[in-house]
Amino acid sequence: MIFPSISVRAPLNPITPSVLKPPPKPSLFRVKPVHCSNHRQNPNAVDKSVKLTTHLIHPITVATELVNKKHGKKNSGDEERRESSSQVGSRQMLGLCGFGYGVQGFRCFPWLALNFHMAHNLRLDPSMMQIVQNIGNLPMVAKPLFGILSDAFYIGGAHRIPYIFLGAFLQILSWGALSLIPVAGEALATLMLCVLLSNLGASITEVAQDALVAEYGQKHRKGGLQSYAFMAVAAGGILGNLFGGYFLQNTQTNTMFLVFAILLLFQVAVSLTTKEDSLGLPQPVDENLVGKSIFEGVREQFSNLVTTISEDGICRPLAWVVASIAMVPILSGPIFCYQTQCLCLDPSTIGMSRVVSQLMLLSATVLYNQFWKRIPMRKLIGTVQILYASSLLLDLVLVRQINLSLGIPNQVFALCFSGVAETIAQFKLLPFSVLFASLCPSGCEGSLTSFLASAFCLSSIFSGVFGAGLASLIGITGGDYSSLPVGILIQFLAALVPLGWMHLVPMVDPTAEKERKKGTSKRSRRNRRVGRVALDSIYVYRREREYEEQR
Protein backbone atom coordinates (compact mmCIF):
# COMPACT_ATOMS: atom_id res chain seq x y z
CA MET A 1 0.00 0.00 0.00
CA ILE A 2 1.34 3.46 -0.93
CA PHE A 3 -0.01 6.52 0.83
CA PRO A 4 -1.30 9.12 -1.58
CA SER A 5 0.15 12.21 0.08
CA ILE A 6 2.34 13.64 2.80
CA SER A 7 1.50 16.61 4.94
CA VAL A 8 4.29 19.16 4.92
CA ARG A 9 3.27 20.46 8.36
CA ALA A 10 4.22 17.18 10.01
CA PRO A 11 7.86 16.02 10.10
CA LEU A 12 8.91 13.67 7.33
CA ASN A 13 9.18 10.17 8.74
CA PRO A 14 11.05 7.55 6.75
CA ILE A 15 8.81 4.95 5.14
CA THR A 16 10.13 1.42 5.38
CA PRO A 17 8.84 -1.35 3.16
CA SER A 18 8.35 -3.69 6.13
CA VAL A 19 6.02 -1.54 8.30
CA LEU A 20 3.62 1.00 6.83
CA LYS A 21 1.71 3.32 9.14
CA PRO A 22 -1.90 4.21 8.29
CA PRO A 23 -2.60 7.79 7.32
CA PRO A 24 -3.35 10.00 10.29
CA LYS A 25 -6.53 11.47 8.80
CA PRO A 26 -8.26 8.98 6.55
CA SER A 27 -11.37 11.15 6.46
CA LEU A 28 -9.65 13.60 4.14
CA PHE A 29 -9.54 11.05 1.32
CA ARG A 30 -12.04 9.28 -0.81
CA VAL A 31 -10.25 6.30 -2.28
CA LYS A 32 -11.94 3.76 -4.48
CA PRO A 33 -11.12 0.17 -3.57
CA VAL A 34 -9.04 -1.69 -6.12
CA HIS A 35 -9.52 -5.40 -6.69
CA CYS A 36 -6.54 -7.17 -8.22
CA SER A 37 -7.05 -10.74 -9.34
CA ASN A 38 -3.37 -11.71 -9.26
CA HIS A 39 -2.65 -10.25 -5.82
CA ARG A 40 -1.86 -13.65 -4.32
CA GLN A 41 0.50 -14.61 -7.10
CA ASN A 42 2.50 -11.39 -7.03
CA PRO A 43 1.61 -8.93 -4.27
CA ASN A 44 3.72 -6.21 -5.87
CA ALA A 45 2.09 -6.47 -9.31
CA VAL A 46 -0.71 -4.09 -10.32
CA ASP A 47 -3.17 -4.82 -13.08
CA LYS A 48 -2.74 -2.12 -15.70
CA SER A 49 -6.31 -2.59 -16.88
CA VAL A 50 -7.68 -1.26 -13.55
CA LYS A 51 -7.60 2.53 -13.33
CA LEU A 52 -6.56 4.02 -10.03
CA THR A 53 -8.21 7.32 -9.19
CA THR A 54 -7.41 9.41 -6.15
CA HIS A 55 -9.42 12.53 -5.34
CA LEU A 56 -7.79 15.13 -3.12
CA ILE A 57 -10.01 17.49 -1.16
CA HIS A 58 -7.22 19.98 -0.58
CA PRO A 59 -4.21 20.32 -2.86
CA ILE A 60 -0.86 19.52 -1.35
CA THR A 61 2.29 21.16 -2.65
CA VAL A 62 5.68 19.75 -1.80
CA ALA A 63 8.61 22.13 -2.03
CA THR A 64 11.61 20.19 -3.23
CA GLU A 65 13.88 22.96 -2.03
CA LEU A 66 13.05 22.02 1.57
CA VAL A 67 13.98 18.41 0.89
CA ASN A 68 17.30 19.24 -0.78
CA LYS A 69 18.16 22.01 1.67
CA LYS A 70 19.80 19.60 4.08
CA HIS A 71 22.28 18.40 1.46
CA GLY A 72 22.88 21.73 -0.29
CA LYS A 73 26.04 22.74 1.51
CA LYS A 74 27.47 19.25 1.34
CA ASN A 75 26.84 18.91 -2.39
CA SER A 76 28.25 22.34 -3.15
CA GLY A 77 31.38 21.53 -1.16
CA ASP A 78 31.83 18.23 -2.98
CA GLU A 79 31.37 19.93 -6.34
CA GLU A 80 33.95 22.59 -5.46
CA ARG A 81 36.45 19.95 -4.39
CA ARG A 82 35.85 17.95 -7.56
CA GLU A 83 36.24 21.04 -9.73
CA SER A 84 39.46 22.09 -8.01
CA SER A 85 40.96 18.60 -8.28
CA SER A 86 39.88 18.41 -11.93
CA GLN A 87 41.59 21.74 -12.65
CA VAL A 88 44.78 20.56 -10.94
CA GLY A 89 44.72 17.28 -12.87
CA SER A 90 44.07 19.14 -16.11
CA ARG A 91 47.08 21.39 -15.55
CA GLN A 92 49.27 18.42 -14.74
CA MET A 93 48.01 16.59 -17.80
CA LEU A 94 48.70 19.53 -20.08
CA GLY A 95 52.14 20.00 -18.58
CA LEU A 96 53.12 16.34 -18.77
CA CYS A 97 51.87 15.65 -22.28
CA GLY A 98 52.67 19.11 -23.58
CA PHE A 99 56.31 18.81 -22.56
CA GLY A 100 56.44 15.15 -23.63
CA TYR A 101 55.09 15.81 -27.11
CA GLY A 102 57.36 18.84 -27.36
CA VAL A 103 60.37 16.61 -26.69
CA GLN A 104 59.01 14.17 -29.27
CA GLY A 105 58.92 16.95 -31.87
CA PHE A 106 62.39 18.11 -30.77
CA ARG A 107 63.83 14.74 -31.82
CA CYS A 108 64.47 16.30 -35.22
CA PHE A 109 67.32 18.20 -33.52
CA PRO A 110 69.62 15.17 -32.99
CA TRP A 111 68.35 13.45 -36.14
CA LEU A 112 69.36 16.45 -38.25
CA ALA A 113 72.86 16.11 -36.83
CA LEU A 114 72.80 12.35 -37.42
CA ASN A 115 71.81 12.78 -41.07
CA PHE A 116 74.68 15.21 -41.66
CA HIS A 117 77.02 12.86 -39.83
CA MET A 118 76.08 9.92 -42.05
CA ALA A 119 76.16 11.98 -45.26
CA HIS A 120 79.40 13.92 -44.71
CA ASN A 121 81.44 12.11 -42.06
CA LEU A 122 80.60 8.49 -42.89
CA ARG A 123 79.89 9.33 -46.59
CA LEU A 124 77.09 6.81 -46.98
CA ASP A 125 75.38 6.30 -50.32
CA PRO A 126 71.90 7.97 -50.51
CA SER A 127 70.13 4.62 -50.81
CA MET A 128 72.17 3.14 -47.97
CA MET A 129 71.49 6.17 -45.82
CA GLN A 130 67.76 5.83 -46.37
CA ILE A 131 67.89 2.11 -45.54
CA VAL A 132 69.68 2.89 -42.27
CA GLN A 133 67.03 5.44 -41.39
CA ASN A 134 64.18 3.03 -42.04
CA ILE A 135 65.79 0.02 -40.36
CA GLY A 136 66.33 2.21 -37.31
CA ASN A 137 62.55 2.65 -37.13
CA LEU A 138 61.90 -1.07 -36.70
CA PRO A 139 61.33 -0.75 -32.91
CA MET A 140 58.35 1.44 -33.75
CA VAL A 141 56.68 -1.63 -35.25
CA ALA A 142 56.67 -3.27 -31.80
CA LYS A 143 54.38 -0.57 -30.41
CA PRO A 144 51.35 -2.90 -30.09
CA LEU A 145 53.28 -5.03 -27.61
CA PHE A 146 54.11 -1.98 -25.52
CA GLY A 147 50.50 -0.82 -25.71
CA ILE A 148 49.19 -4.19 -24.53
CA LEU A 149 51.68 -4.20 -21.65
CA SER A 150 50.72 -0.68 -20.58
CA ASP A 151 47.01 -1.56 -20.68
CA ALA A 152 47.36 -4.82 -18.77
CA PHE A 153 50.13 -4.27 -16.20
CA TYR A 154 50.56 -1.56 -13.62
CA ILE A 155 53.94 -0.49 -12.27
CA GLY A 156 53.65 0.99 -8.80
CA GLY A 157 49.91 1.53 -9.18
CA ALA A 158 50.25 3.32 -12.54
CA HIS A 159 50.30 2.09 -16.12
CA ARG A 160 51.18 5.14 -18.23
CA ILE A 161 53.72 7.43 -16.54
CA PRO A 162 56.19 4.63 -15.60
CA TYR A 163 56.41 3.67 -19.27
CA ILE A 164 57.11 7.31 -20.18
CA PHE A 165 59.97 7.27 -17.70
CA LEU A 166 61.33 3.99 -19.07
CA GLY A 167 61.26 5.20 -22.68
CA ALA A 168 62.99 8.49 -21.85
CA PHE A 169 65.69 6.64 -19.89
CA LEU A 170 66.47 4.36 -22.85
CA GLN A 171 66.81 7.39 -25.11
CA ILE A 172 69.23 8.97 -22.66
CA LEU A 173 71.41 5.87 -22.86
CA SER A 174 71.52 5.91 -26.67
CA TRP A 175 72.12 9.61 -27.31
CA GLY A 176 74.45 9.85 -24.33
CA ALA A 177 76.57 7.04 -25.75
CA LEU A 178 76.76 8.75 -29.16
CA SER A 179 77.83 12.02 -27.54
CA LEU A 180 80.30 10.73 -24.93
CA ILE A 181 81.76 7.68 -26.72
CA PRO A 182 83.32 8.75 -30.07
CA VAL A 183 83.71 5.16 -31.29
CA ALA A 184 79.93 4.64 -31.12
CA GLY A 185 79.35 7.07 -33.98
CA GLU A 186 82.27 6.03 -36.18
CA ALA A 187 81.33 2.40 -36.82
CA LEU A 188 78.10 1.72 -38.66
CA ALA A 189 77.23 -1.29 -36.46
CA THR A 190 77.45 0.62 -33.16
CA LEU A 191 75.68 3.57 -34.74
CA MET A 192 72.78 1.32 -35.75
CA LEU A 193 72.65 -0.15 -32.25
CA CYS A 194 72.33 3.30 -30.69
CA VAL A 195 69.68 4.31 -33.21
CA LEU A 196 67.66 1.17 -32.50
CA LEU A 197 67.89 1.77 -28.73
CA SER A 198 66.82 5.38 -29.17
CA ASN A 199 63.80 4.47 -31.27
CA LEU A 200 62.90 1.70 -28.83
CA GLY A 201 62.71 4.22 -26.01
CA ALA A 202 60.86 6.71 -28.21
CA SER A 203 58.29 4.08 -29.19
CA ILE A 204 57.59 3.19 -25.53
CA THR A 205 57.22 6.86 -24.61
CA GLU A 206 54.97 7.65 -27.55
CA VAL A 207 52.72 4.66 -26.82
CA ALA A 208 52.28 5.71 -23.21
CA GLN A 209 51.63 9.35 -24.15
CA ASP A 210 49.10 8.50 -26.86
CA ALA A 211 47.27 6.11 -24.54
CA LEU A 212 47.32 8.69 -21.75
CA VAL A 213 45.79 11.34 -24.01
CA ALA A 214 43.08 8.97 -25.28
CA GLU A 215 42.24 7.65 -21.81
CA TYR A 216 42.18 11.09 -20.20
CA GLY A 217 40.03 12.52 -23.00
CA GLN A 218 37.44 9.76 -22.67
CA LYS A 219 37.48 9.81 -18.86
CA HIS A 220 36.91 13.57 -18.58
CA ARG A 221 35.03 13.97 -21.89
CA LYS A 222 37.59 16.35 -23.35
CA GLY A 223 37.86 15.95 -27.09
CA GLY A 224 40.47 17.48 -29.30
CA LEU A 225 43.46 16.55 -27.14
CA GLN A 226 45.04 14.99 -30.21
CA SER A 227 45.07 18.45 -31.80
CA TYR A 228 46.83 19.78 -28.72
CA ALA A 229 49.38 16.96 -29.04
CA PHE A 230 49.98 17.82 -32.69
CA MET A 231 50.51 21.45 -31.73
CA ALA A 232 53.07 20.47 -29.11
CA VAL A 233 54.90 18.23 -31.61
CA ALA A 234 54.92 21.04 -34.17
CA ALA A 235 56.21 23.53 -31.59
CA GLY A 236 58.99 21.12 -30.61
CA GLY A 237 59.83 20.58 -34.27
CA ILE A 238 60.06 24.33 -34.83
CA LEU A 239 62.50 24.76 -31.97
CA GLY A 240 64.47 21.63 -32.91
CA ASN A 241 65.01 22.64 -36.52
CA LEU A 242 65.62 26.28 -35.60
CA PHE A 243 68.36 25.41 -33.13
CA GLY A 244 69.57 22.51 -35.28
CA GLY A 245 70.66 24.71 -38.16
CA TYR A 246 72.49 27.06 -35.79
CA PHE A 247 74.25 24.28 -33.88
CA LEU A 248 75.38 22.53 -37.06
CA GLN A 249 77.22 25.66 -38.17
CA ASN A 250 78.87 26.39 -34.83
CA THR A 251 79.31 23.06 -32.99
CA GLN A 252 79.91 19.39 -33.64
CA THR A 253 77.28 16.70 -33.89
CA ASN A 254 78.36 15.15 -30.57
CA THR A 255 77.36 18.34 -28.77
CA MET A 256 73.88 18.18 -30.29
CA PHE A 257 73.48 14.61 -29.09
CA LEU A 258 74.46 15.70 -25.58
CA VAL A 259 72.02 18.63 -25.58
CA PHE A 260 69.13 16.33 -26.45
CA ALA A 261 70.17 13.84 -23.74
CA ILE A 262 70.04 16.66 -21.18
CA LEU A 263 66.56 17.62 -22.40
CA LEU A 264 65.47 14.02 -21.87
CA LEU A 265 66.65 14.29 -18.26
CA PHE A 266 64.06 17.03 -17.74
CA GLN A 267 61.37 14.74 -19.15
CA VAL A 268 62.42 12.06 -16.67
CA ALA A 269 62.15 14.60 -13.85
CA VAL A 270 58.66 15.67 -14.95
CA SER A 271 57.46 12.05 -15.13
CA LEU A 272 58.84 11.34 -11.65
CA THR A 273 57.07 14.33 -10.09
CA THR A 274 53.66 13.61 -11.66
CA LYS A 275 51.34 11.13 -9.96
CA GLU A 276 48.95 9.25 -12.18
CA ASP A 277 46.16 9.13 -9.59
CA SER A 278 46.04 12.95 -9.58
CA LEU A 279 44.91 12.80 -13.23
CA GLY A 280 41.76 10.90 -12.30
CA LEU A 281 42.69 7.80 -14.27
CA PRO A 282 41.36 4.36 -13.24
CA GLN A 283 43.47 2.45 -10.76
CA PRO A 284 43.78 -1.35 -10.30
CA VAL A 285 40.60 -2.52 -8.59
CA ASP A 286 41.98 -5.60 -6.86
CA GLU A 287 45.18 -7.34 -5.97
CA ASN A 288 44.64 -10.09 -8.52
CA LEU A 289 46.49 -8.00 -11.08
CA VAL A 290 49.70 -8.62 -9.20
CA GLY A 291 49.39 -12.38 -9.41
CA LYS A 292 48.08 -12.33 -12.95
CA SER A 293 50.44 -14.01 -15.36
CA ILE A 294 51.93 -12.07 -18.24
CA PHE A 295 50.62 -14.58 -20.73
CA GLU A 296 47.02 -14.24 -19.51
CA GLY A 297 47.14 -10.45 -19.57
CA VAL A 298 48.67 -10.28 -23.03
CA ARG A 299 46.20 -12.82 -24.39
CA GLU A 300 43.23 -10.93 -22.96
CA GLN A 301 44.37 -7.57 -24.28
CA PHE A 302 45.24 -9.06 -27.66
CA SER A 303 41.74 -10.52 -27.92
CA ASN A 304 40.24 -7.12 -27.10
CA LEU A 305 42.50 -5.46 -29.68
CA VAL A 306 41.49 -7.90 -32.43
CA THR A 307 37.82 -7.36 -31.62
CA THR A 308 38.27 -3.59 -31.73
CA ILE A 309 40.14 -3.30 -35.01
CA SER A 310 37.80 -5.77 -36.73
CA GLU A 311 34.95 -3.26 -36.54
CA ASP A 312 34.15 -1.55 -39.83
CA GLY A 313 34.34 1.91 -38.27
CA ILE A 314 38.04 1.35 -37.52
CA CYS A 315 39.14 -1.28 -40.05
CA ARG A 316 38.07 0.51 -43.22
CA PRO A 317 39.62 3.96 -42.60
CA LEU A 318 42.73 2.29 -41.16
CA ALA A 319 43.19 0.25 -44.32
CA TRP A 320 42.91 3.40 -46.44
CA VAL A 321 45.41 5.51 -44.52
CA VAL A 322 47.96 2.69 -44.27
CA ALA A 323 47.71 1.95 -48.01
CA SER A 324 47.96 5.65 -48.89
CA ILE A 325 51.27 5.86 -47.01
CA ALA A 326 52.82 2.56 -48.07
CA MET A 327 52.27 2.84 -51.79
CA VAL A 328 54.14 6.15 -52.23
CA PRO A 329 57.93 5.60 -52.61
CA ILE A 330 59.76 8.12 -50.44
CA LEU A 331 62.97 9.63 -51.85
CA SER A 332 63.99 11.65 -48.80
CA GLY A 333 67.57 10.33 -48.79
CA PRO A 334 68.38 11.12 -52.45
CA ILE A 335 66.71 14.54 -52.23
CA PHE A 336 68.62 15.38 -49.03
CA CYS A 337 71.93 14.39 -50.61
CA TYR A 338 71.07 16.31 -53.80
CA GLN A 339 70.36 19.46 -51.82
CA THR A 340 73.56 19.26 -49.76
CA GLN A 341 75.98 17.91 -52.39
CA CYS A 342 74.76 19.34 -55.72
CA LEU A 343 73.00 22.54 -54.66
CA CYS A 344 75.42 23.07 -51.73
CA LEU A 345 72.70 24.25 -49.38
CA ASP A 346 74.10 25.03 -45.93
CA PRO A 347 72.69 23.39 -42.78
CA SER A 348 70.99 26.59 -41.65
CA THR A 349 68.87 26.69 -44.82
CA ILE A 350 67.79 23.08 -44.41
CA GLY A 351 67.07 23.64 -40.73
CA MET A 352 65.01 26.75 -41.45
CA SER A 353 63.08 24.90 -44.15
CA ARG A 354 62.04 22.38 -41.50
CA VAL A 355 61.05 25.30 -39.26
CA VAL A 356 58.78 26.67 -41.97
CA SER A 357 57.20 23.25 -42.48
CA GLN A 358 56.55 22.85 -38.75
CA LEU A 359 55.01 26.32 -38.64
CA MET A 360 52.69 25.28 -41.45
CA LEU A 361 51.82 22.10 -39.54
CA LEU A 362 51.07 24.10 -36.41
CA SER A 363 48.89 26.54 -38.34
CA ALA A 364 47.04 23.72 -40.10
CA THR A 365 46.40 22.00 -36.76
CA VAL A 366 44.95 25.18 -35.26
CA LEU A 367 42.74 25.70 -38.31
CA TYR A 368 41.56 22.10 -38.16
CA ASN A 369 40.72 22.39 -34.48
CA GLN A 370 38.77 25.60 -35.04
CA PHE A 371 37.14 25.19 -38.46
CA TRP A 372 38.15 22.19 -40.57
CA LYS A 373 36.92 19.45 -38.24
CA ARG A 374 33.36 20.44 -39.20
CA ILE A 375 34.09 19.56 -42.83
CA PRO A 376 32.96 16.03 -43.85
CA MET A 377 35.89 13.75 -43.28
CA ARG A 378 35.87 12.15 -46.73
CA LYS A 379 35.91 15.53 -48.42
CA LEU A 380 38.70 16.80 -46.16
CA ILE A 381 40.93 13.75 -46.61
CA GLY A 382 40.40 13.73 -50.38
CA THR A 383 41.45 17.38 -50.60
CA VAL A 384 44.50 16.75 -48.41
CA GLN A 385 45.57 13.78 -50.54
CA ILE A 386 45.37 15.84 -53.73
CA LEU A 387 47.43 18.59 -52.11
CA TYR A 388 49.98 16.01 -50.97
CA ALA A 389 50.37 14.59 -54.47
CA SER A 390 50.75 18.08 -55.92
CA SER A 391 53.34 19.09 -53.31
CA LEU A 392 55.60 16.23 -54.39
CA LEU A 393 56.11 18.04 -57.68
CA LEU A 394 57.80 20.92 -55.82
CA ASP A 395 60.95 18.79 -55.61
CA LEU A 396 60.80 18.43 -59.38
CA VAL A 397 60.83 22.22 -59.71
CA LEU A 398 63.98 22.38 -57.60
CA VAL A 399 65.71 19.51 -59.41
CA ARG A 400 64.91 20.93 -62.84
CA GLN A 401 65.93 24.39 -61.62
CA ILE A 402 62.64 25.85 -62.83
CA ASN A 403 62.73 28.17 -59.84
CA LEU A 404 65.81 29.91 -61.24
CA SER A 405 63.97 30.72 -64.46
CA LEU A 406 61.27 32.30 -62.30
CA GLY A 407 63.84 34.37 -60.45
CA ILE A 408 63.67 32.42 -57.18
CA PRO A 409 67.06 31.37 -55.71
CA ASN A 410 67.59 27.79 -54.60
CA GLN A 411 67.97 28.82 -50.94
CA VAL A 412 64.69 30.72 -50.93
CA PHE A 413 62.75 27.99 -52.76
CA ALA A 414 64.14 25.23 -50.51
CA LEU A 415 63.40 27.35 -47.45
CA CYS A 416 59.75 27.89 -48.36
CA PHE A 417 58.72 24.73 -50.21
CA SER A 418 61.13 21.93 -49.35
CA GLY A 419 59.11 20.54 -46.44
CA VAL A 420 55.56 21.12 -47.71
CA ALA A 421 54.99 17.48 -48.73
CA GLU A 422 56.20 16.18 -45.39
CA THR A 423 53.96 18.67 -43.57
CA ILE A 424 50.86 17.60 -45.47
CA ALA A 425 51.71 13.93 -44.90
CA GLN A 426 51.89 14.55 -41.13
CA PHE A 427 48.69 16.58 -41.08
CA LYS A 428 46.79 13.82 -42.91
CA LEU A 429 47.15 11.62 -39.84
CA LEU A 430 45.43 14.11 -37.51
CA PRO A 431 41.78 13.48 -38.53
CA PHE A 432 42.36 9.74 -38.35
CA SER A 433 43.98 10.04 -34.92
CA VAL A 434 40.98 11.98 -33.62
CA LEU A 435 38.57 9.46 -35.18
CA PHE A 436 40.31 6.38 -33.77
CA ALA A 437 40.75 7.93 -30.32
CA SER A 438 37.00 8.68 -30.14
CA LEU A 439 36.13 5.12 -31.20
CA CYS A 440 38.61 3.50 -28.80
CA PRO A 441 36.80 1.39 -26.15
CA SER A 442 37.64 1.81 -22.48
CA GLY A 443 40.56 -0.31 -21.30
CA CYS A 444 42.01 -0.64 -24.81
CA GLU A 445 43.49 2.84 -25.23
CA GLY A 446 47.14 1.80 -25.18
CA SER A 447 46.62 -1.26 -27.34
CA LEU A 448 44.66 0.54 -30.07
CA THR A 449 46.74 3.73 -30.22
CA SER A 450 49.97 1.73 -30.26
CA PHE A 451 48.63 -0.53 -33.01
CA LEU A 452 47.71 2.51 -35.08
CA ALA A 453 51.12 4.09 -34.54
CA SER A 454 52.78 0.81 -35.43
CA ALA A 455 50.69 0.51 -38.58
CA PHE A 456 51.61 4.06 -39.60
CA CYS A 457 55.28 3.40 -38.87
CA LEU A 458 55.32 0.07 -40.71
CA SER A 459 53.70 1.65 -43.76
CA SER A 460 56.26 4.50 -43.70
CA ILE A 461 59.10 1.97 -43.39
CA PHE A 462 57.73 0.09 -46.38
CA SER A 463 57.45 3.37 -48.23
CA GLY A 464 61.06 4.23 -47.41
CA VAL A 465 62.39 0.82 -48.45
CA PHE A 466 60.25 1.05 -51.59
CA GLY A 467 61.82 4.43 -52.33
CA ALA A 468 65.35 3.13 -51.74
CA GLY A 469 64.68 0.24 -54.10
CA LEU A 470 63.25 2.60 -56.69
CA ALA A 471 66.33 4.84 -56.42
CA SER A 472 68.63 1.89 -57.00
CA LEU A 473 66.46 0.61 -59.85
CA ILE A 474 66.45 3.87 -61.82
CA GLY A 475 70.14 4.52 -61.13
CA ILE A 476 70.23 7.29 -58.52
CA THR A 477 73.69 7.29 -56.89
CA GLY A 478 75.85 9.70 -54.92
CA GLY A 479 77.29 11.27 -58.06
CA ASP A 480 74.44 10.83 -60.53
CA TYR A 481 71.00 12.40 -59.92
CA SER A 482 69.84 12.54 -63.54
CA SER A 483 67.08 9.97 -62.88
CA LEU A 484 65.70 11.83 -59.85
CA PRO A 485 62.92 13.59 -61.87
CA VAL A 486 61.60 10.20 -62.98
CA GLY A 487 61.38 9.05 -59.40
CA ILE A 488 59.51 12.22 -58.40
CA LEU A 489 56.95 11.68 -61.18
CA ILE A 490 56.43 8.09 -60.00
CA GLN A 491 55.80 9.48 -56.50
CA PHE A 492 53.17 11.86 -57.85
CA LEU A 493 51.26 9.16 -59.73
CA ALA A 494 51.40 6.76 -56.78
CA ALA A 495 49.97 9.42 -54.46
CA LEU A 496 46.90 9.79 -56.68
CA VAL A 497 45.99 6.09 -56.60
CA PRO A 498 44.38 6.10 -53.09
CA LEU A 499 41.76 8.55 -54.33
CA GLY A 500 40.02 5.59 -55.98
CA TRP A 501 39.37 4.04 -52.54
CA MET A 502 37.85 7.06 -50.83
CA HIS A 503 34.70 5.08 -50.04
CA LEU A 504 36.63 3.45 -47.19
CA VAL A 505 36.88 6.81 -45.42
CA PRO A 506 33.69 7.68 -43.47
CA MET A 507 31.73 10.65 -44.70
CA VAL A 508 31.28 12.02 -41.18
CA ASP A 509 32.69 11.20 -37.78
CA PRO A 510 30.33 8.53 -36.35
CA THR A 511 31.03 9.62 -32.79
CA ALA A 512 29.93 13.19 -33.53
CA GLU A 513 26.63 11.88 -34.86
CA LYS A 514 26.30 9.60 -31.85
CA GLU A 515 26.92 12.48 -29.44
CA ARG A 516 24.34 14.59 -31.26
CA LYS A 517 21.70 11.88 -30.97
CA LYS A 518 22.66 11.25 -27.36
CA GLY A 519 22.26 14.93 -26.53
CA THR A 520 18.87 14.99 -28.24
CA SER A 521 17.65 11.96 -26.31
CA LYS A 522 18.85 13.48 -23.03
CA ARG A 523 16.99 16.69 -23.75
CA SER A 524 13.85 14.71 -24.58
CA ARG A 525 14.03 12.75 -21.35
CA ARG A 526 14.64 15.93 -19.38
CA ASN A 527 11.63 17.58 -21.00
CA ARG A 528 9.48 14.60 -20.11
CA ARG A 529 10.58 14.83 -16.47
CA VAL A 530 9.70 18.50 -16.03
CA GLY A 531 7.39 18.93 -13.02
CA ARG A 532 7.64 15.29 -11.96
CA VAL A 533 9.26 15.12 -8.51
CA ALA A 534 9.92 11.75 -6.86
CA LEU A 535 9.80 11.83 -3.05
CA ASP A 536 9.72 8.50 -1.22
CA SER A 537 7.99 6.82 -4.16
CA ILE A 538 5.27 9.52 -4.33
CA TYR A 539 4.92 11.46 -7.58
CA VAL A 540 3.60 14.84 -6.51
CA TYR A 541 3.14 16.31 -9.98
CA ARG A 542 0.66 13.70 -11.15
CA ARG A 543 -1.47 13.96 -8.04
CA GLU A 544 -1.63 17.73 -8.24
CA ARG A 545 -2.60 17.46 -11.90
CA GLU A 546 -5.35 14.95 -11.07
CA TYR A 547 -6.71 17.33 -8.49
CA GLU A 548 -6.77 20.18 -10.99
CA GLU A 549 -8.67 18.00 -13.47
CA GLN A 550 -11.30 17.18 -10.85
CA ARG A 551 -11.85 20.87 -10.16
XYZ file of C-alpha atoms in Angstrom, residues 143-155 158-164 204 207-209 211-212 215 276 298 301 443-450:
38
model
C 54.379 -0.568 -30.409
C 51.348 -2.900 -30.093
C 53.276 -5.029 -27.609
C 54.111 -1.976 -25.518
C 50.502 -0.824 -25.709
C 49.188 -4.190 -24.532
C 51.676 -4.196 -21.654
C 50.719 -0.678 -20.585
C 47.012 -1.565 -20.679
C 47.364 -4.823 -18.774
C 50.129 -4.266 -16.204
C 50.561 -1.558 -13.625
C 53.937 -0.489 -12.269
C 50.248 3.324 -12.539
C 50.298 2.087 -16.118
C 51.178 5.143 -18.232
C 53.719 7.427 -16.545
C 56.186 4.625 -15.599
C 56.411 3.674 -19.269
C 57.106 7.313 -20.180
C 57.594 3.192 -25.534
C 52.718 4.663 -26.824
C 52.280 5.714 -23.211
C 51.634 9.350 -24.147
C 47.269 6.112 -24.542
C 47.316 8.695 -21.746
C 42.242 7.649 -21.814
C 48.945 9.248 -12.185
C 48.668 -10.280 -23.028
C 44.371 -7.574 -24.283
C 40.563 -0.308 -21.301
C 42.015 -0.640 -24.808
C 43.495 2.845 -25.232
C 47.142 1.802 -25.175
C 46.616 -1.262 -27.342
C 44.661 0.535 -30.071
C 46.740 3.729 -30.220
C 49.969 1.733 -30.264
